[in-house]
Amino acid sequence: MQLGLIGLGKMGGNMRDRLRAAGHEVVGFDPRPEVTDVDSLASLAAALSAPRVVWVMVPSGDPTRGVVQALSEVLAPGDLVIDGGNSRYTDDAPNAALLDAKGIGYLDCGVSGGIWGKDNGYGLMAGGDAAHVELAMPIFDALRPEGPREEGFAHAGPVGAGHFSKMVHNGIEYGLMQAYAEGFELLSATDLVTDVPAVLQAWSRGTVVRSWLLDLLVLALKDDAKLAKLDDYVDDSGEGRWTIEEAITHAVPLPVISAALFARFASRQDSSPAMRAVAALRQQFGGHAVRAAGPAGAPGEHAGPSSGTGSTQS
Amino acid sequence: MQLGLIGLGKMGGNMRDRLRAAGHEVVGFDPRPEVTDVDSLASLAAALSAPRVVWVMVPSGDPTRGVVQALSEVLAPGDLVIDGGNSRYTDDAPNAALLDAKGIGYLDCGVSGGIWGKDNGYGLMAGGDAAHVELAMPIFDALRPEGPREEGFAHAGPVGAGHFSKMVHNGIEYGLMQAYAEGFELLSATDLVTDVPAVLQAWSRGTVVRSWLLDLLVLALKDDAKLAKLDDYVDDSGEGRWTIEEAITHAVPLPVISAALFARFASRQDSSPAMRAVAALRQQFGGHAVRAAGPAGAPGEHAGPSSGTGSTQS
Amino acid sequence: MQLGLIGLGKMGGNMRDRLRAAGHEVVGFDPRPEVTDVDSLASLAAALSAPRVVWVMVPSGDPTRGVVQALSEVLAPGDLVIDGGNSRYTDDAPNAALLDAKGIGYLDCGVSGGIWGKDNGYGLMAGGDAAHVELAMPIFDALRPEGPREEGFAHAGPVGAGHFSKMVHNGIEYGLMQAYAEGFELLSATDLVTDVPAVLQAWSRGTVVRSWLLDLLVLALKDDAKLAKLDDYVDDSGEGRWTIEEAITHAVPLPVISAALFARFASRQDSSPAMRAVAALRQQFGGHAVRAAGPAGAPGEHAGPSSGTGSTQS
Amino acid sequence: MQLGLIGLGKMGGNMRDRLRAAGHEVVGFDPRPEVTDVDSLASLAAALSAPRVVWVMVPSGDPTRGVVQALSEVLAPGDLVIDGGNSRYTDDAPNAALLDAKGIGYLDCGVSGGIWGKDNGYGLMAGGDAAHVELAMPIFDALRPEGPREEGFAHAGPVGAGHFSKMVHNGIEYGLMQAYAEGFELLSATDLVTDVPAVLQAWSRGTVVRSWLLDLLVLALKDDAKLAKLDDYVDDSGEGRWTIEEAITHAVPLPVISAALFARFASRQDSSPAMRAVAALRQQFGGHAVRAAGPAGAPGEHAGPSSGTGSTQS
C-alpha cells in the first residue's frame, strides 16, 4: 500500500527502506533535500491516493505537534495520521482532537528496535480506533519482525495507549540496563573473575538473564573489554522521566526504574551538591577530613571504609 | 564419558537426563531410593573408572560441604569434584583445599537455566584450573545449550570465580525481574492500556526489552491476565543477599539490585514496623489520621494524595 | 496589627489563637458558623482597615484558588493576600497575576510546625516582594518561634519561592522519617537490643541524630513500645510527589526522598501487582513455590533466605 | 571515681577533659608521649585501685581487639573494661569471653556526639550486665549531656547491644544526612529560591525538620553558601555498611539507608563502570551519542532530557 512518511532520520530512513523492501510505496518527506522524496507536505499529500495514511517520525514535542498541525491542513477527511515518534502520551488526545475536527483519523504508535529495526523489525504498540488500526495493518505487518503478529504488534487501547506502552517499555529498559551495568561493575571489581567479557557472553544462551540487551553488552565488550574508551556520562531522552511522573500520579512504587533514572542524572554531574553537603556535615560534626574542591588527587584503591581513628567518631 | 552425579532433585534429575541423552554414562546418587542409581557414595566411587569426575548438585551450605567432605573420603588422587550448586563463592576455597589435601581436584560451576535447562541447556560459569576444566569439558558441552561454546560456557577464573559469577548473575536477575514487574504494575494502573498482556507479548520480538524473562512473563499472563491468582509474597534464595554484601565489600553502588532485594523483603511482611513508625510520626506532628492495626477496612481506590485539609499541615 | 484569616481548621484555628495571644486583631472566616468571626468574605473585608492583609489557610488546589479568586473581588488596591497553605508553588504565579491585575499584592508562605506550632511557633518561608514581606512582618514575627527572626523565618525569593521551599522541606521530612523508621525496624528485628524505646530516647541529647522528629518518635513509643496499635498504612499529602517531579525537571537525583515516597505507596497496597509478577516469574523459570492469593497463612519467622533445595535453582 | 582511659585522640582526649571537669580522676594512656599520663598499660593498671574501670577508645577492629587482649593480661578479677569505640557489635562477645575467662567484666558502649561532645555531652548506649553498668554509672553520667539520664544514656541490652545500637544510629545518620543533602541540592537547582542558606536557617526552629544536623548544615553554609569549596567525595567509616549487612541478615528492607550508602560509594568514583556500561548499551541499540573517556568537555547546563532526534529512538 501507499504510505506518506515524514521524518527520514536514522529511524524514519530505515523504516522507509524496510517498507519498500516489503513492497510498499513510500513517499518520504524530510527538510533535508538529499533524503526527501517530495518538497513539501502538500506535495506529499498530492502524491498519495485517498484515503491517505501518513506516518510521522520526527522528534517529540513541538516538532511532532507542528507536523500534525500542518497535516491537518493538507489532508482530507478519511485520511489517517500515525505518530510513530517518542511523543508523550498526553500529546495524543490533543493531536487526535485536532485531526478529528477535520475528519482525519489518528493513531499513536510506540516503536522499539533502534537502529537494528531495519533488519530485525520493530516492536509496535498502537493506540486508537480498531478501524484505523485495520487500515494501517499492512504497514504494521511490514514494520514488525517476522513471526506471529502478536509477538511484534499490539493494539494497546484507545488513543494514547500506544505511547503510554512505549513510555513504560523505555522505563523498563532503564531498569534492565542498570541491572546489567551494576552486575558488570561488581564482576569487574573482583580479581577473582579474570575474564568478565567471557562470563557475560556465557550468559547468552540458556541462562535466566539472557536477552537482547545482554547480547549488545557482549558486543560492546568485544571491542573494549573494560569499556575504558567510554565516559560514564549517560543521557536520557525523556521517557524514563515520564514513567516516574506517571507512577507518581498512580501511586505506583517504582524503586528500580527511579534508581536507574537517578543514576543517569548523577552520572552527568561534575560535582554533586548533595554529596558536598554530606561532606560538609561530616566535617562539621566529626572533624572528618574532607577534600577541597579542585583537581582531584589520585584517590587510588579505596574499597574499604576509612579506618576509624577513634578521633572522628560520630 | 562417565560422571558421578550427586543430588537428583529437579535440577540434578534433569541434568542426568540431558547428559544421558547426549551419550554420557551417569551414575547418580540421591538419598531417595526411587531415584538413585547407587546406594552410597562409596558405591558411586566404585562404579566409576579413574580419573573420576563427580558433580555435586545439592543445596548450598552444610549439605554441599558435607558431600564434599564425604567425597574426600571415597575418591582418589587425580579425581575431580565439581560443585554445580548455588554455593556461596566463599565456600569454594575451603572445599578446594580440603580436596587438594587428598590430591583431588575441584571446580566450582554456576549453573543457570532452571527447569527449562533440560531441554534448552544450561548457562555455565566455571572456576578452577584449566586442566580440570579440560577434563570436564565433555560434560560442560553436553549441559550447555547448542551453539558456540562461548555462548553457554565460560571459564571465569580460578576456584570461586564460577560461583561468584553465578551470584552476580542472580543479582542481575533480581533487578531485571523487578524492572519488568514495575512496568507491568504501571501498565496495569491505567485504564488507557486495555490489553496489558498483549502489550507485553508485542515486546517479544524486535524491541529493546525482549528477553527470556519477558517471554516467561507473557506465558504467565496467558493463564492469569492480572496475576490475580498469585499472592504478592516473594521469597529469595540467598544470592541476591550475597551480591549486596559483596558490593559493600568492594564499595560498588548497586541501587537497582538492592532495591529489588528490599522489595522482596517488604513483600513478605504482614505489617512493616518501619511504616508503622512513619505513621506514628505523622500522627504525632500533624494529627494526621492513622489506621489502627487490625482487619483492614476496604481502602478502595487511592491513587491520589490525600486532599490536604489545612488542618494537618506539617 | 489587623489580619483577616480564612480557614479556621486545626492549623488556621491555632494560628488565630497564637496571633491573638501576641496582641494582633484577627478577623477569621470559616464556613463553619461555630468557629467563624464573620459570615462572608465581604464582611471580612469590611471589618478590616486598608491596607488589608488577608491570610489564606485552606486546602491547596481548587479551594485555595477559589478563595484567592473570591478575595480579588472583595479586596482593594494596596491590600495583600498571603497564601499560607500547602499549595504547589506553580499555583503562586497565577494567583499573584490574578491579584496584581486588581492592584492587590500576593505572598506565598510555607508554614511548618503542625499542631505544635500554636505553642512552639511555626517555621515560615515567604516568597514575593520585599515591600509585601515588610508589610506582613508583624504577623510573621508573631507566628514564628521565639528567638532570632532568621531561625524561624526566611524571605526565600520572589513569588513561589516560599511554597517551593516548603515543598522541599516536606520532601526532606519524608526522607528523615523513613531513615528513623528503618532504624527502628532494624533495632526491633534483633533480640540483642532488649529496650528499643530506651535506645531511641537515649539519642535525644548529645547524639548526631537528635531532632524533633526523634523526640516525637520517643513520645509515640511511650504509649506503644512496638507501635503494635498502628496499621502500617501511610498516606501522603502531595508535597513529596511534587518534590520528585521537580527533581525530574531539574535532573537532580533524589534516591532517598524517592525511596521514602515509594515506601508509602507500597504501604497502602493490599497486594502488589509488581511483586505478584516477580512471584510469577520465579514460578515460571524455576518451579519455585508461590503462594495462591487469599487469606495469608501465618508465615511465621522468616528472616533467612529460603533454603535452596537444589531443585529450584535459577 | 577513677577511670583508666586508653586512646587520647580527638574523642578520647575530649572525654578525659570532660570527665576531669566533672571531678573524676582519669589516668590516660596513649602511645604518643606528649598526651599520655602513663607509659604503659601496666602502669595504668598500677595507678588504679581495684576494682578498676578502664575505658578503651581506640580504632575499631584489630587495634581495639589488641588493647582488650593486652588488658586481659594486666587487669585483675573484678575489674571492668568498657569498649567505647566504634567496634562492630560482633566483636563484643569474643572480647567479653576473653575477659570473662580472667574474671574481668566487659561493657560495650556506643558513643555519639563527635567533637561537640566535650561541651554538649555524648549520647551513650551500653550493652552488658546490669551490675557492670551500675559500677560505671558515674562515668556515664559525667559523659552524657545534662538533663534526665534516660535522654542521653540507655542500657540497651546484653553485651553487643550497645554497639548494635550505635551501628543503627549511624545508619540512620547516613539517611538523615542524605535527605538534607538532596533537599539542599534541589533548592540550589532552581533560580526561584534566591537565598538557600536563609531558607535552611529558617527551618532551625518550629519546623518538622529541625535537628542538630540541620544546625550544622546552616553553620557550614555560613562560610560557603554553595559549598563550593568542598569536593563531593564522601568517605564512610563502616557502620553504614554493617547496618546494611545486618538488615540483610534480618530481611529488613532499608531502601533509604542503602541509597545513602551507595551515594557515598558513587561519590568516590572517578568513572563509574556501571554508567559506562549503560552508555555502551545506548550506543549499541540506538546509535546514541556517547562521550569518549578523557578530560571532560564543559557539559554546561543540562537539566532537560536530550531532545530526541527521531533518529536515536529505542
Coordinates of C-alpha atoms in Angstrom, one line a residue, chain B residues 19-308:
Chain B
L19 CA 23.7 -35.9 29.9
R20 CA 22.4 -39.4 29.2
A21 CA 20.6 -38.2 26.1
A22 CA 24.0 -36.8 25.0
G23 CA 25.5 -40.3 25.3
H24 CA 27.3 -39.9 28.6
E25 CA 27.3 -42.6 31.3
V26 CA 25.9 -41.0 34.5
V27 CA 25.9 -42.7 37.9
G28 CA 23.5 -40.8 40.1
F29 CA 23.3 -40.8 43.9
D30 CA 20.4 -39.4 45.9
P31 CA 19.1 -40.4 49.4
R32 CA 15.8 -41.2 47.8
P33 CA 15.8 -44.9 46.8
E34 CA 13.3 -44.3 44.0
V35 CA 15.6 -42.1 42.0
T36 CA 19.1 -43.1 42.9
D37 CA 21.4 -45.4 40.8
V38 CA 23.6 -46.5 43.7
D39 CA 23.1 -46.8 47.4
S40 CA 26.1 -44.9 48.7
L41 CA 28.9 -42.6 47.8
A42 CA 31.3 -45.5 48.1
S43 CA 29.3 -47.4 45.6
L44 CA 29.3 -44.4 43.3
A45 CA 33.0 -44.2 43.5
A46 CA 33.3 -47.9 42.9
A47 CA 31.2 -47.6 39.8
L48 CA 33.4 -45.1 38.1
S49 CA 36.8 -45.5 36.5
A50 CA 39.7 -43.3 37.5
P51 CA 40.1 -40.4 37.0
R52 CA 36.6 -40.0 38.3
V53 CA 34.6 -36.8 37.8
V54 CA 31.8 -36.2 40.3
W55 CA 29.3 -33.4 40.0
V56 CA 27.6 -32.2 43.3
M57 CA 24.1 -30.8 42.9
V58 CA 22.8 -30.5 46.4
P59 CA 21.6 -27.5 48.4
S60 CA 24.3 -25.0 49.2
G61 CA 25.8 -24.6 52.6
D62 CA 26.1 -27.5 55.0
P63 CA 24.6 -30.1 52.6
T64 CA 27.2 -29.3 49.9
R65 CA 30.1 -29.0 52.4
G66 CA 29.0 -32.4 53.9
V67 CA 29.0 -34.1 50.5
V68 CA 32.5 -32.6 49.6
Q69 CA 33.8 -33.9 52.9
A70 CA 32.3 -37.3 52.3
L71 CA 33.7 -37.4 48.7
S72 CA 37.2 -36.6 50.0
E73 CA 37.0 -39.9 51.8
V74 CA 35.9 -42.1 48.9
L75 CA 37.6 -40.6 46.0
A76 CA 41.3 -40.9 45.0
P77 CA 44.1 -38.7 43.9
G78 CA 43.5 -37.5 40.4
D79 CA 39.8 -37.4 40.7
L80 CA 37.8 -34.2 40.2
V81 CA 34.8 -32.8 42.1
I82 CA 32.6 -30.1 40.6
D83 CA 30.2 -28.2 42.8
G84 CA 27.4 -27.1 40.5
G85 CA 25.0 -26.0 43.2
N86 CA 24.3 -22.4 44.3
S87 CA 27.1 -22.3 46.8
R88 CA 28.4 -19.0 48.1
Y89 CA 31.8 -18.5 46.4
T90 CA 33.5 -18.2 49.7
D91 CA 32.8 -21.9 50.3
D92 CA 34.9 -22.8 47.3
A93 CA 38.4 -22.1 48.5
P94 CA 37.9 -24.3 51.7
N95 CA 36.3 -27.1 49.6
A96 CA 39.2 -26.9 47.2
A97 CA 41.8 -27.0 49.9
L98 CA 40.1 -30.0 51.6
L99 CA 40.2 -32.0 48.4
D100 CA 43.6 -30.8 47.4
A101 CA 45.0 -32.2 50.5
K102 CA 44.0 -35.6 49.1
G103 CA 45.2 -34.9 45.6
I104 CA 41.6 -34.4 44.4
G105 CA 40.8 -31.6 42.0
Y106 CA 37.9 -29.1 42.4
L107 CA 35.9 -26.9 40.1
D108 CA 33.0 -24.6 41.1
C109 CA 30.4 -24.2 38.4
G110 CA 27.5 -21.7 38.4
V111 CA 24.5 -23.2 36.5
S112 CA 21.6 -21.2 35.2
G113 CA 18.5 -22.3 33.3
G114 CA 16.0 -23.5 35.9
I115 CA 13.6 -26.3 34.9
W116 CA 14.0 -25.3 31.3
G117 CA 17.6 -26.3 31.2
K118 CA 16.9 -30.0 30.5
D119 CA 15.7 -29.1 27.0
N120 CA 17.4 -25.7 26.4
G121 CA 20.7 -26.4 28.0
Y122 CA 22.2 -24.6 31.0
G123 CA 24.4 -21.5 31.0
L124 CA 27.6 -22.5 32.8
M125 CA 30.4 -20.5 34.6
A126 CA 33.3 -22.5 35.9
G127 CA 36.1 -21.6 38.3
G128 CA 39.3 -23.6 38.8
D129 CA 42.4 -24.8 37.0
A130 CA 42.4 -25.1 33.2
A131 CA 43.4 -28.8 33.4
H132 CA 40.4 -29.6 35.4
V133 CA 38.1 -27.6 33.1
E134 CA 39.5 -29.5 30.2
L135 CA 38.9 -32.9 31.9
A136 CA 35.2 -32.0 32.4
M137 CA 34.7 -30.3 29.1
P138 CA 32.6 -33.1 27.6
I139 CA 30.2 -32.7 30.4
F140 CA 30.1 -29.0 30.1
D141 CA 29.5 -29.3 26.4
A142 CA 26.6 -31.6 26.9
L143 CA 25.0 -29.5 29.6
R144 CA 25.3 -26.2 27.8
P145 CA 22.9 -25.1 25.1
E146 CA 23.5 -25.8 21.4
G147 CA 25.6 -23.2 19.6
P148 CA 29.1 -21.8 20.1
R149 CA 30.6 -23.0 23.3
E150 CA 31.4 -19.5 24.5
E151 CA 27.8 -18.5 24.4
G152 CA 26.9 -21.0 27.1
F153 CA 30.1 -21.7 28.9
A154 CA 32.9 -19.6 30.4
H155 CA 36.0 -20.4 32.4
A156 CA 35.6 -17.4 34.6
G157 CA 38.8 -17.6 36.6
P158 CA 40.3 -19.6 39.5
V159 CA 38.4 -21.5 42.1
G160 CA 35.4 -19.4 43.3
A161 CA 35.1 -17.4 40.1
G162 CA 32.3 -19.7 38.8
H163 CA 30.1 -19.2 41.9
F164 CA 31.0 -15.5 42.1
S165 CA 29.8 -15.1 38.5
K166 CA 26.6 -17.0 39.2
M167 CA 26.0 -14.9 42.3
V168 CA 26.2 -11.7 40.2
H169 CA 24.0 -13.4 37.5
N170 CA 21.3 -13.9 40.1
G171 CA 21.7 -10.3 41.4
I172 CA 21.2 -9.0 37.9
E173 CA 18.2 -11.4 37.6
Y174 CA 16.6 -9.7 40.7
G175 CA 17.0 -6.3 39.0
L176 CA 15.6 -7.5 35.7
M177 CA 12.6 -9.2 37.2
Q178 CA 11.8 -6.1 39.3
A179 CA 12.1 -3.8 36.3
Y180 CA 9.6 -5.9 34.3
A181 CA 7.4 -6.2 37.4
E182 CA 7.3 -2.4 37.9
G183 CA 6.4 -1.9 34.3
F184 CA 3.7 -4.4 34.5
E185 CA 2.2 -2.7 37.5
L186 CA 2.3 0.7 35.9
L187 CA 0.7 -0.6 32.7
S188 CA -2.0 -2.2 34.9
A189 CA -2.6 1.0 36.8
T190 CA -4.0 3.0 33.9
D191 CA -7.3 2.4 32.2
L192 CA -5.8 3.6 29.0
V193 CA -4.0 0.4 28.2
T194 CA -6.8 -2.1 27.8
D195 CA -4.8 -5.2 27.0
V196 CA -1.7 -5.4 29.1
P197 CA -0.8 -9.0 28.2
A198 CA -1.0 -8.1 24.5
V199 CA 1.4 -5.2 25.0
L200 CA 3.9 -7.4 26.9
Q201 CA 3.6 -10.0 24.2
A202 CA 4.2 -7.4 21.5
W203 CA 7.6 -6.8 23.1
S204 CA 8.7 -10.4 22.4
R205 CA 10.4 -9.6 19.1
G206 CA 12.2 -6.6 17.8
T207 CA 12.1 -4.4 21.0
V208 CA 14.9 -3.4 23.2
V209 CA 13.4 -5.2 26.2
R210 CA 13.0 -8.6 24.6
S211 CA 14.3 -11.4 26.8
W212 CA 13.6 -14.8 28.1
L213 CA 12.2 -13.4 31.3
L214 CA 9.8 -11.3 29.3
D215 CA 8.8 -14.5 27.4
L216 CA 8.1 -16.1 30.8
L217 CA 6.0 -13.2 32.0
V218 CA 4.0 -13.4 28.7
L219 CA 3.5 -17.1 29.4
A220 CA 2.3 -16.4 33.0
L221 CA -0.2 -13.8 31.8
K222 CA -1.7 -16.3 29.3
D223 CA -3.3 -18.1 32.2
D224 CA -4.0 -15.2 34.5
A225 CA -4.1 -11.8 32.8
K226 CA -3.9 -9.9 36.1
L227 CA -1.9 -12.5 38.0
A228 CA -4.8 -12.4 40.4
K229 CA -4.3 -16.0 41.4
L230 CA -1.0 -15.3 43.0
D231 CA 0.0 -13.8 46.3
D232 CA 2.5 -11.0 46.3
Y233 CA 4.8 -12.8 48.6
V234 CA 8.3 -13.3 47.1
D235 CA 11.0 -15.4 48.5
D236 CA 14.7 -15.1 48.0
S237 CA 17.3 -17.8 47.9
G238 CA 20.4 -16.1 49.1
E239 CA 22.4 -15.0 46.0
G240 CA 20.7 -11.5 46.0
R241 CA 21.8 -11.0 49.6
W242 CA 25.4 -12.2 48.8
T243 CA 25.5 -9.8 45.9
I244 CA 24.7 -6.8 48.0
E245 CA 27.2 -8.0 50.7
E246 CA 29.9 -8.4 48.1
A247 CA 29.1 -4.9 46.7
I248 CA 29.5 -3.5 50.1
T249 CA 32.9 -5.2 50.4
H250 CA 34.0 -3.7 47.1
A251 CA 32.3 -0.3 47.6
V252 CA 30.3 -0.8 44.4
P253 CA 26.9 1.1 44.3
L254 CA 24.1 -1.3 43.5
P255 CA 21.0 0.9 43.8
V256 CA 18.8 -1.3 41.5
I257 CA 19.8 -4.7 42.7
S258 CA 19.4 -3.7 46.3
A259 CA 16.0 -2.1 45.6
A260 CA 14.9 -5.3 44.1
L261 CA 16.0 -7.3 47.1
F262 CA 14.4 -5.0 49.6
A263 CA 11.1 -5.1 47.6
R264 CA 11.2 -8.9 48.2
F265 CA 11.8 -8.4 51.9
A266 CA 8.9 -6.0 52.1
S267 CA 6.6 -8.3 50.2
R268 CA 6.9 -10.8 53.0
Q269 CA 5.9 -8.5 55.8
D270 CA 2.4 -8.7 57.2
S271 CA 3.0 -5.3 58.8
S272 CA 6.0 -3.2 58.3
P273 CA 7.4 -1.8 61.6
A274 CA 9.1 1.0 59.6
M275 CA 5.9 2.1 58.1
R276 CA 4.1 2.0 61.4
A277 CA 6.9 4.3 62.7
V278 CA 6.2 6.7 59.8
A279 CA 2.5 6.6 60.5
A280 CA 3.2 7.3 64.2
L281 CA 5.4 10.3 63.3
R282 CA 2.7 11.8 61.1
Q283 CA 0.2 11.3 63.8
Q284 CA 2.5 13.0 66.3
F285 CA 3.3 16.1 64.4
G286 CA 0.3 16.7 62.4
G287 CA -2.6 15.0 64.0
H288 CA -2.8 13.1 60.7
A289 CA -5.3 10.3 60.7
V290 CA -3.8 6.9 61.1
R291 CA -5.3 3.4 61.0
A292 CA -5.5 1.2 63.9
A293 CA -4.0 -2.2 63.5
G294 CA -6.5 -4.9 62.7
P295 CA -8.5 -6.2 59.8
A296 CA -8.1 -3.5 57.1
G297 CA -11.1 -1.6 56.0
A298 CA -11.5 -1.6 52.3
P299 CA -9.3 1.3 51.2
G300 CA -10.8 1.5 47.8
E301 CA -9.0 3.4 45.0
H302 CA -6.4 5.6 46.5
A303 CA -4.0 6.8 43.9
G304 CA -4.1 10.5 44.6
P305 CA -2.5 12.1 47.6
S306 CA -4.9 12.7 50.5
S307 CA -6.5 16.0 50.0
G308 CA -5.0 18.4 52.5

